[in-house]
Coordinates of C-alpha atoms in Angstrom, one line a residue:
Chain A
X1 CA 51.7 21.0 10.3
X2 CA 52.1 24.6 9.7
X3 CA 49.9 27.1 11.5
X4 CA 48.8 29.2 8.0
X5 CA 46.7 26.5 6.7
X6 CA 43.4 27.3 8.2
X7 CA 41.7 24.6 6.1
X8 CA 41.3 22.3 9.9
X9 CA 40.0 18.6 9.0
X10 CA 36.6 19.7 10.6
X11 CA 36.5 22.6 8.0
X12 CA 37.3 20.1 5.4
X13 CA 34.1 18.0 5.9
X14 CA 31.7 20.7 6.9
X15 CA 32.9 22.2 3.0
X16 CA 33.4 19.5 1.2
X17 CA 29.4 18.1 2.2
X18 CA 27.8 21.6 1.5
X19 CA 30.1 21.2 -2.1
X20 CA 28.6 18.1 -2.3
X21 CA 24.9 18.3 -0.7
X22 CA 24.5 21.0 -3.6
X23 CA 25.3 18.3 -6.2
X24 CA 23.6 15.5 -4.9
X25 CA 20.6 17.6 -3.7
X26 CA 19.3 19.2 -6.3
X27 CA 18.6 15.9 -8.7
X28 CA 17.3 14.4 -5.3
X29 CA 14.5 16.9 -5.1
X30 CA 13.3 16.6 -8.8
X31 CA 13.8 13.1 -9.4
X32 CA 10.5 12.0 -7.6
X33 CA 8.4 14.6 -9.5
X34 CA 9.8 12.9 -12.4
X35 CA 9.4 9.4 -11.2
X36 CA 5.6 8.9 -9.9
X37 CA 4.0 7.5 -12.6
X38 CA 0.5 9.4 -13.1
X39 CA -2.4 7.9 -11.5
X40 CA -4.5 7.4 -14.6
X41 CA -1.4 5.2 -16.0
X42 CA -0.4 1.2 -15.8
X43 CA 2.1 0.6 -14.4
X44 CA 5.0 -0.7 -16.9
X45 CA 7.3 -3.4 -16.1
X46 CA 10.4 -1.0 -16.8
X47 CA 10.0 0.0 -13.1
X48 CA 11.3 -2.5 -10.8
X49 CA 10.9 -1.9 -7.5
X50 CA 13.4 -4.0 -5.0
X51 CA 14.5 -4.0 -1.6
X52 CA 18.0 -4.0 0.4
X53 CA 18.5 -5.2 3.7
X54 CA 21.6 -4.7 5.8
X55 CA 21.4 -7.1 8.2
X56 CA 24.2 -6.1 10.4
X57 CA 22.1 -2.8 10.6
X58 CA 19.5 -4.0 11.8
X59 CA 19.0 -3.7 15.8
X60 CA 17.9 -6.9 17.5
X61 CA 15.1 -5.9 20.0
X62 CA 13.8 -3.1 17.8
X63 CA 10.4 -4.1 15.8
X64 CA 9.9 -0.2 13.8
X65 CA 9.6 -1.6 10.9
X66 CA 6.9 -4.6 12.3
X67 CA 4.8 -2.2 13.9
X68 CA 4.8 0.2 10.8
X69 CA 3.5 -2.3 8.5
X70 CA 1.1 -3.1 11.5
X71 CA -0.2 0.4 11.3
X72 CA -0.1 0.7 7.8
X73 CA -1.8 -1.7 6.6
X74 CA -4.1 -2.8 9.6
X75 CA -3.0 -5.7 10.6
X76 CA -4.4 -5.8 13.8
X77 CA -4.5 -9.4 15.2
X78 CA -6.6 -11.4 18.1
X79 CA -3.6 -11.8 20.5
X80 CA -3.0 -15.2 18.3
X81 CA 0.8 -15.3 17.1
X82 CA 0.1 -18.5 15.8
X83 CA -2.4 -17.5 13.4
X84 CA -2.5 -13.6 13.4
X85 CA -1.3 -12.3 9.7
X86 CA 2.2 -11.3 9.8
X87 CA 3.7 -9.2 6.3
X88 CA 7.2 -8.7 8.0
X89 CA 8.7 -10.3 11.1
X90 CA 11.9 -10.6 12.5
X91 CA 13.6 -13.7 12.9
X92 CA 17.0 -14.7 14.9
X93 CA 19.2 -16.6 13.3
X94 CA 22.1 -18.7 14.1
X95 CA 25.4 -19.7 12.1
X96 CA 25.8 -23.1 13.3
X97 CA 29.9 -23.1 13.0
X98 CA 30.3 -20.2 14.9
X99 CA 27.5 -19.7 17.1
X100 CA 26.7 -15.5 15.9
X101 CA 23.4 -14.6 16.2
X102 CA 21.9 -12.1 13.8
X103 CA 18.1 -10.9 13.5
X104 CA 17.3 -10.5 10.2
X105 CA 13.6 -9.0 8.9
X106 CA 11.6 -11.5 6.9
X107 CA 8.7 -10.2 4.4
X108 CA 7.8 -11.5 1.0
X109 CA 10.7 -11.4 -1.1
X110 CA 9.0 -10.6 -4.4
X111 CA 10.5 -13.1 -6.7
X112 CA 10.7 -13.1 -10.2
X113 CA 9.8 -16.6 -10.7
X114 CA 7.5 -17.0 -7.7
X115 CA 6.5 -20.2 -6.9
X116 CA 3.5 -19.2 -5.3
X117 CA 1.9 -18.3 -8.5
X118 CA 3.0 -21.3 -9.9
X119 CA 0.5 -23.1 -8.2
X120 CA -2.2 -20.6 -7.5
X121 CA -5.4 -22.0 -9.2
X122 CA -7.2 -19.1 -9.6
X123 CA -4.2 -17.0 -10.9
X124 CA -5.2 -14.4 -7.6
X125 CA -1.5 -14.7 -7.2
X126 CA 0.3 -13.1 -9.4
X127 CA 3.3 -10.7 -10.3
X128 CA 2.5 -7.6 -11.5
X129 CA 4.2 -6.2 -14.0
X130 CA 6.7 -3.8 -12.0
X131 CA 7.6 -7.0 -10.0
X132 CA 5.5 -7.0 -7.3
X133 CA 4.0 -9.9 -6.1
X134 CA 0.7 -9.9 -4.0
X135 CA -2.7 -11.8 -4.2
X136 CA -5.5 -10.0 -5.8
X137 CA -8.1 -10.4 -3.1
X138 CA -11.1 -10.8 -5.5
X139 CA -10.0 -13.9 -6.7
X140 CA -8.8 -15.7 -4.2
X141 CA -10.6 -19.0 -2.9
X142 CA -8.3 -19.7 0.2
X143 CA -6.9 -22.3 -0.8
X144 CA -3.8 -21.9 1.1
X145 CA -1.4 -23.6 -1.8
X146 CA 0.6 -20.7 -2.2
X147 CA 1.0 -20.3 1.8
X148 CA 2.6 -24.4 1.2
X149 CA 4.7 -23.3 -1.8
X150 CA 6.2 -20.3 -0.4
X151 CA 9.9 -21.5 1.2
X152 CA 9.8 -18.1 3.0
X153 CA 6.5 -18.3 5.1
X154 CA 5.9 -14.8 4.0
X155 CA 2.2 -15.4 3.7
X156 CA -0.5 -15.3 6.5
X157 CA -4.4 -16.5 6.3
X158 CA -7.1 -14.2 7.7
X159 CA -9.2 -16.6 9.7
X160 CA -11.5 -14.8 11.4
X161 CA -14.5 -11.5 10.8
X162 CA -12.3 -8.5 10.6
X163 CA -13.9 -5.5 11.6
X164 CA -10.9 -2.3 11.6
X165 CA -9.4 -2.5 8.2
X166 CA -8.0 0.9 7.1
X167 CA -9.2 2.1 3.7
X168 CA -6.1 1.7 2.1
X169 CA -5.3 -2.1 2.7
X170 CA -8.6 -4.0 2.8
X171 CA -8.3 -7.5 3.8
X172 CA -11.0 -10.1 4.8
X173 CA -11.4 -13.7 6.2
X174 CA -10.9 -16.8 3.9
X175 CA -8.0 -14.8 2.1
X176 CA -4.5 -15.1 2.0
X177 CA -2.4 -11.6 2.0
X178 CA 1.2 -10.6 2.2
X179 CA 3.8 -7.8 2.1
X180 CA 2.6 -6.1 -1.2
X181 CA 5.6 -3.2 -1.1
X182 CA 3.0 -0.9 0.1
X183 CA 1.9 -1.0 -3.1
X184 CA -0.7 1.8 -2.3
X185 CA 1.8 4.2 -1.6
X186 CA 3.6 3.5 -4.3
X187 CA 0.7 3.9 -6.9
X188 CA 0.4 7.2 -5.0
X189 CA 3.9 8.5 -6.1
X190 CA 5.2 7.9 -2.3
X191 CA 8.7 5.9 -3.2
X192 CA 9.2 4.1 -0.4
X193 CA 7.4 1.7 2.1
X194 CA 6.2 2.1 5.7
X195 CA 9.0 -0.2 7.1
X196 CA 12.0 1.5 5.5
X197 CA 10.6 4.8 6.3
X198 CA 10.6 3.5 9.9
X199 CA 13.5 2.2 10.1
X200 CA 14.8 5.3 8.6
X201 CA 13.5 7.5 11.3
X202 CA 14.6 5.0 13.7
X203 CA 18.3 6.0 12.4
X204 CA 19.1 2.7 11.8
X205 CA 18.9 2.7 7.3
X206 CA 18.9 -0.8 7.5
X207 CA 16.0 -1.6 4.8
X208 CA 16.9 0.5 1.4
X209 CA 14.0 0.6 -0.8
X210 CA 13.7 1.5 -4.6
X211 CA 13.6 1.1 -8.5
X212 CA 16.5 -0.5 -9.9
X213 CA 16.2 0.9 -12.9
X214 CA 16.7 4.4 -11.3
X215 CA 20.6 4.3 -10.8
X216 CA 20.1 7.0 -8.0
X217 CA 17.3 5.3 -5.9
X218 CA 18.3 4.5 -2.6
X219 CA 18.2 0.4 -3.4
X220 CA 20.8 0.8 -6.2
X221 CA 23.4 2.9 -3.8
X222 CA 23.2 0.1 -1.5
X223 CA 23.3 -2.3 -3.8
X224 CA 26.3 -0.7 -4.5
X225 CA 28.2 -0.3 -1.4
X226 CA 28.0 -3.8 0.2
X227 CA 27.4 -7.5 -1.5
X228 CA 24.0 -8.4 -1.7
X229 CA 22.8 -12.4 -1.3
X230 CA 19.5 -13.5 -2.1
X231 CA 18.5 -16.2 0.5
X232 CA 18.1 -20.3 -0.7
X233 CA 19.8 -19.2 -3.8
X234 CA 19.7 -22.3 -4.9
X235 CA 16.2 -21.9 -5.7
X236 CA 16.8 -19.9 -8.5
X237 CA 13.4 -17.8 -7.6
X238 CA 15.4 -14.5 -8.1
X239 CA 14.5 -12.6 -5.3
X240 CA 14.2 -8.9 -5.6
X241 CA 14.7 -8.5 -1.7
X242 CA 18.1 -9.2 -1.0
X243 CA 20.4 -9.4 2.5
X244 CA 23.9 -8.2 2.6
X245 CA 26.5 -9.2 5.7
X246 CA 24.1 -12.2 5.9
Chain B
X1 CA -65.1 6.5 -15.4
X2 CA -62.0 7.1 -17.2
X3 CA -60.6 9.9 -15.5
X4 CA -61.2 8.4 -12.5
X5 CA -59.0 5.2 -13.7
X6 CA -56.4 7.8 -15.2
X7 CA -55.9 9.8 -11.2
X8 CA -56.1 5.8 -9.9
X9 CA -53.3 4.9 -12.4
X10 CA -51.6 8.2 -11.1
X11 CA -51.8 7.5 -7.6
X12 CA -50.1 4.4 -8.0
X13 CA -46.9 5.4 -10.5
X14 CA -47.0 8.2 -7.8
X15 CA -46.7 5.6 -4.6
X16 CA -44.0 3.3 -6.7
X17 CA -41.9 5.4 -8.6
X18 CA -40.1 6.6 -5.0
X19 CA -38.8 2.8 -4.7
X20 CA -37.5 2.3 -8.1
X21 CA -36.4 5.9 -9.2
X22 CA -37.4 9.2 -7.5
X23 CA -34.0 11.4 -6.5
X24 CA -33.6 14.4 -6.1
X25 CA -30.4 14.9 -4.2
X26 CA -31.8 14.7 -1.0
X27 CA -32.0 11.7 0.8
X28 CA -35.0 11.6 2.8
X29 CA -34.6 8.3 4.5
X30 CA -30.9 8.3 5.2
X31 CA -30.0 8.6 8.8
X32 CA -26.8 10.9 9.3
X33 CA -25.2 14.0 6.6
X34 CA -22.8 12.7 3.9
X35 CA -21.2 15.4 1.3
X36 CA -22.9 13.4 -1.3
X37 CA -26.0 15.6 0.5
X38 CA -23.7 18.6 -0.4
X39 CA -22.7 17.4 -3.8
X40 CA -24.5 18.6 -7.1
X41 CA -23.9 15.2 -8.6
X42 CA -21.9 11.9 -8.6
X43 CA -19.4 10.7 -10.7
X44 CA -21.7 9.6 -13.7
X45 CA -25.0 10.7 -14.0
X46 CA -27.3 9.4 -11.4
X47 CA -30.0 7.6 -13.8
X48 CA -26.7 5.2 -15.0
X49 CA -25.2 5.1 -11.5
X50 CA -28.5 3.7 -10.2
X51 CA -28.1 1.1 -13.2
X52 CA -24.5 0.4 -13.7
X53 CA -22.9 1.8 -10.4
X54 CA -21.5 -2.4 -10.0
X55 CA -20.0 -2.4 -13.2
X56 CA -17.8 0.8 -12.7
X57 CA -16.8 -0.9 -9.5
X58 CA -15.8 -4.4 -11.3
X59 CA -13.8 -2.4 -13.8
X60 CA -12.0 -0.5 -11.4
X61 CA -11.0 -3.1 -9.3
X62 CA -9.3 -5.3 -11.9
X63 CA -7.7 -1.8 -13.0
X64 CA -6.1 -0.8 -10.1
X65 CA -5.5 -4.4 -8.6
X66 CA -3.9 -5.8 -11.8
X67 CA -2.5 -2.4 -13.3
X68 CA -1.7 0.1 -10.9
X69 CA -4.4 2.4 -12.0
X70 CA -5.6 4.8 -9.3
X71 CA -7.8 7.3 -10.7
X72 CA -10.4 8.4 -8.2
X73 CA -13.5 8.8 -10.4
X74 CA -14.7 5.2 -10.2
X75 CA -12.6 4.5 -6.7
X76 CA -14.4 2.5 -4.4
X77 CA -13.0 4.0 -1.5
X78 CA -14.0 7.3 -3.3
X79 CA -17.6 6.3 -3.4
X80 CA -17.2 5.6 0.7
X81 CA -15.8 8.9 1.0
X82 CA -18.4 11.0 -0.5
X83 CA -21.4 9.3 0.3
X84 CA -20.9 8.2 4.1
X85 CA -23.1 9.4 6.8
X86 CA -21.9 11.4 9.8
X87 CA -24.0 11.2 13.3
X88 CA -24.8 13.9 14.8
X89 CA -21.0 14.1 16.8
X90 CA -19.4 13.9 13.5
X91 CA -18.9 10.2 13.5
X92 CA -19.5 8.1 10.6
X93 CA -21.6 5.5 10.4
X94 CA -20.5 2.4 8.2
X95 CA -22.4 2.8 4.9
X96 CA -23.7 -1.2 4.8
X97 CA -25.5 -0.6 7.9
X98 CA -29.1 -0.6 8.1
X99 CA -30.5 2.4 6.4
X100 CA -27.5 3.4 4.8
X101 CA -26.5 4.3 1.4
X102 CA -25.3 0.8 0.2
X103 CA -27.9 -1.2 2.3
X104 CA -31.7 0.2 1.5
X105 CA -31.7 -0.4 -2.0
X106 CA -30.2 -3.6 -2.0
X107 CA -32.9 -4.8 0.5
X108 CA -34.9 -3.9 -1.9
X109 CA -33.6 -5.7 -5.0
X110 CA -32.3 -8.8 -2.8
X111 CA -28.4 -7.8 -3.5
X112 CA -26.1 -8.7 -1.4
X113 CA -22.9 -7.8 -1.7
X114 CA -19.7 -9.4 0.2
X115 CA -17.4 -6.3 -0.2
X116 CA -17.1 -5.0 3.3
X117 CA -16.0 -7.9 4.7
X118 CA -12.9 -6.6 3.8
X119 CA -13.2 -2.8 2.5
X120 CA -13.3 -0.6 5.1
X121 CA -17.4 0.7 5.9
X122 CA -16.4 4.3 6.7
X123 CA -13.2 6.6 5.8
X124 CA -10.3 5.0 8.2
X125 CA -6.3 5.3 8.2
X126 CA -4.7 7.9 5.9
X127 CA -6.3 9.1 2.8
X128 CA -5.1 6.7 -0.1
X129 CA -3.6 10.2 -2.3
X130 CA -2.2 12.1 0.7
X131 CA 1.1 12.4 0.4
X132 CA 3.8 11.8 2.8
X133 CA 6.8 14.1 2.1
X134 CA 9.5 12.2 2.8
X135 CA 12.4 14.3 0.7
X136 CA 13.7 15.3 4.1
X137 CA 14.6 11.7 5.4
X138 CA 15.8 10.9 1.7
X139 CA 18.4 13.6 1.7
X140 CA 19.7 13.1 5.2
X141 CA 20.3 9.6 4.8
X142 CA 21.9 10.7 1.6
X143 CA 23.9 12.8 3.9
X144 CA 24.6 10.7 6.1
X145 CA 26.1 8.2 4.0
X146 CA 28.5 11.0 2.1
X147 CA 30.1 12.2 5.6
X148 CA 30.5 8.3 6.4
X149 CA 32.5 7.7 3.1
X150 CA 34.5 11.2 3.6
X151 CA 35.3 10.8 7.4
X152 CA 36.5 7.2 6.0
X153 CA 38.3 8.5 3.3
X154 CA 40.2 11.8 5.4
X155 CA 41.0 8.9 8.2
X156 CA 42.7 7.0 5.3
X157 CA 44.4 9.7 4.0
X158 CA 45.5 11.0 6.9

């Protein structure tokens, strides 16, 4: 290598991202404005919001994005694991053949032909239009089918007086709740839901959240990047959370 | 005779009208300061919020529970907001307790409502609209994932 070229490899990179950061930048810091649909509107069912999860990203031990939904939503329990309402967990898993153990976050995976509104009798479980699905709490009887249909177990039953639900998730005994995307931040125009930002600030960007009809939201780009797999695809409940290096 | 019946008929509209309608922005019988005290008015006149302050709720709900809708007028945890009392030390005291805004009339009528079983009975958590900025962690894990893809691509290269 000749001395005269000054251009080192560091140099390289340290150019090459400010080049960059301006491109990918300045569409970053508009594209929200643009997105967050006004509070006064419905929502339409050309947003679709999704999620990503790397699972060889994600740390076993670590329980960010648990405790964020915990916080963020209230979900304060009695000390009963059994029974106490759960929106996300983690779950270890092991490959039979070759013994690897992964840990892999488990929420509701927001299908698009969910089977736990297929039986709801009340229709309190539904899909809303921009593909979330979550139990409106006003019309739900208890029932518990939907907890029986679900091959997930992403739903949990409020059995007991609650007393320190946050204003922006109420929940209530005799109901059945689950992960709802945060939906109230997303109503709010915040993009993105309290366990993905956790895990985000945890450094470890295993949970990508997003519209896929926005090619530039973060779910698409990882989406992108690695294989995705919807679990029990033989279901055919087309699941908008997906797992890659599952 | 007659005018006596007419300061007798008086007297009573005088002792029952406080029950059914009498306001006049202050709440006399409230325990605690809410900004509703504060407020010039409520979100709808106050003769129809007495009447139909339910029916704004129902609507809502089904709004923003089945489409998305947040607007604040008719927000349930908007009505909490403004018209919950503060103690003395600032703390709030949850508005379906006895005495308090969403309790004495009912007791009144006979209502009873189930609604904070689950709604929260004072302002807690973050405020539903306030905003979390989170461009910062959206561009530098943008960032991060373009010097990943270029250190990759320079060790290819190189």
């Amino acid at each position: 290598m000749s001395t005269d070229i000054k251009l080192t490899r560091r140099g390289f990179i340290v150019k090459s991202i400010s080049v960059l950061s301006t491109v990918y930048f300045i569409p970053d810091l508009f594209a929200p404005a643009q997105a967050a649909k006004p509070l006064h509107e419905e929502v339409k069912s050309d947003t679709k919001w999704a999620m990503s999860i790397d699972v060889d990203k994600c740390a076993s031990g670590c329980t960010a994005c648990v405790d964020a939904c915990v916080e963020e939503n209230g979900l304060y329990g009695f000390d009963r694991p059994e029974t106490d309402s759960q929106w996300i967990r983690k779950l270890t898993i092991k490959d039979i053949k070759t013994d690897k153990v992964k840990v892999v976050p488990m929420l509701c995976q927001h299908c698009e032909n969910p089977p736990c509104c297929d039986v709801c009798p009340t229709g309190a479980s539904f899909r809303r239009v921009d593909g979330i699905v979550m139990v409106n709490q006003h019309t739900c009887i208890g029932c518990r089918y939907c907890m029986m249909a679900c091959p997930f177990k992403a739903r949990s039953f409020v059995h007991e007086n609650l007393t320190e639900q946050v204003t922006t998730a109420p929940r209530g005994k005799g109901c059945v709740e689950s992960c709802n995307f945060c939906v109230n931040r997303i109503d709010h125009g915040i993009p993105t839901t309290a366990c993905e930002e956790a895990c985000m600030k945890e450094g470890h960007k295993a949970i990508s959240f997003g519209d896929l009809s926005d090619p530039n939201s973060r779910v698409n780009k990882a989406l992108k990047i690695k294989q995705n797999r919807r679990l029990r695809a033989d279901l055919s409940l087309k699941q908008r959370v997906t797992y890659s290096n599952i | 005779m007659y005018q006596l019946a007419i300061r007798l008929l008086l007297v009573i509209v005088f002792i029952i009208s406080p029950d059914i309608y009498s306001h006049d922005g202050i709440n006399h019988s409230i325990k605690g300061k809410s900004k509703a005290d504060d407020a010039a008015q409520c979100v709808e006149p106050t003769e129809l919020m007495q009447k139909e302050h339910f029916v704004f709720l129902y609507h809502q709900r089904d709004k923003t529970v089945i489409n998305g809708v947040r607007t604040k007028n008719h927000s349930f945890a908007n009505c909490i907001d403004c018209h919950v009392s503060y103690d003395e030390v600032g703390e709030p005291i949850p508005i379906n307790s006895e005495g308090q805004f969403c309790q004495t009339c009912h007791v009144q009528t006979a209502v009873n409502i189930d609604c904070f079983s689950c709604h929260a009975s004072v302002p807690r958590g973050r405020k539903p609209e306030a905003h979390i900025s989170l461009n910062y962690n959206h561009l530098e894990d943008q960032v991060s994932q373009e010097i990943e893809k270029l250190v990759s691509y320079v060790e290819g290269v190189k």
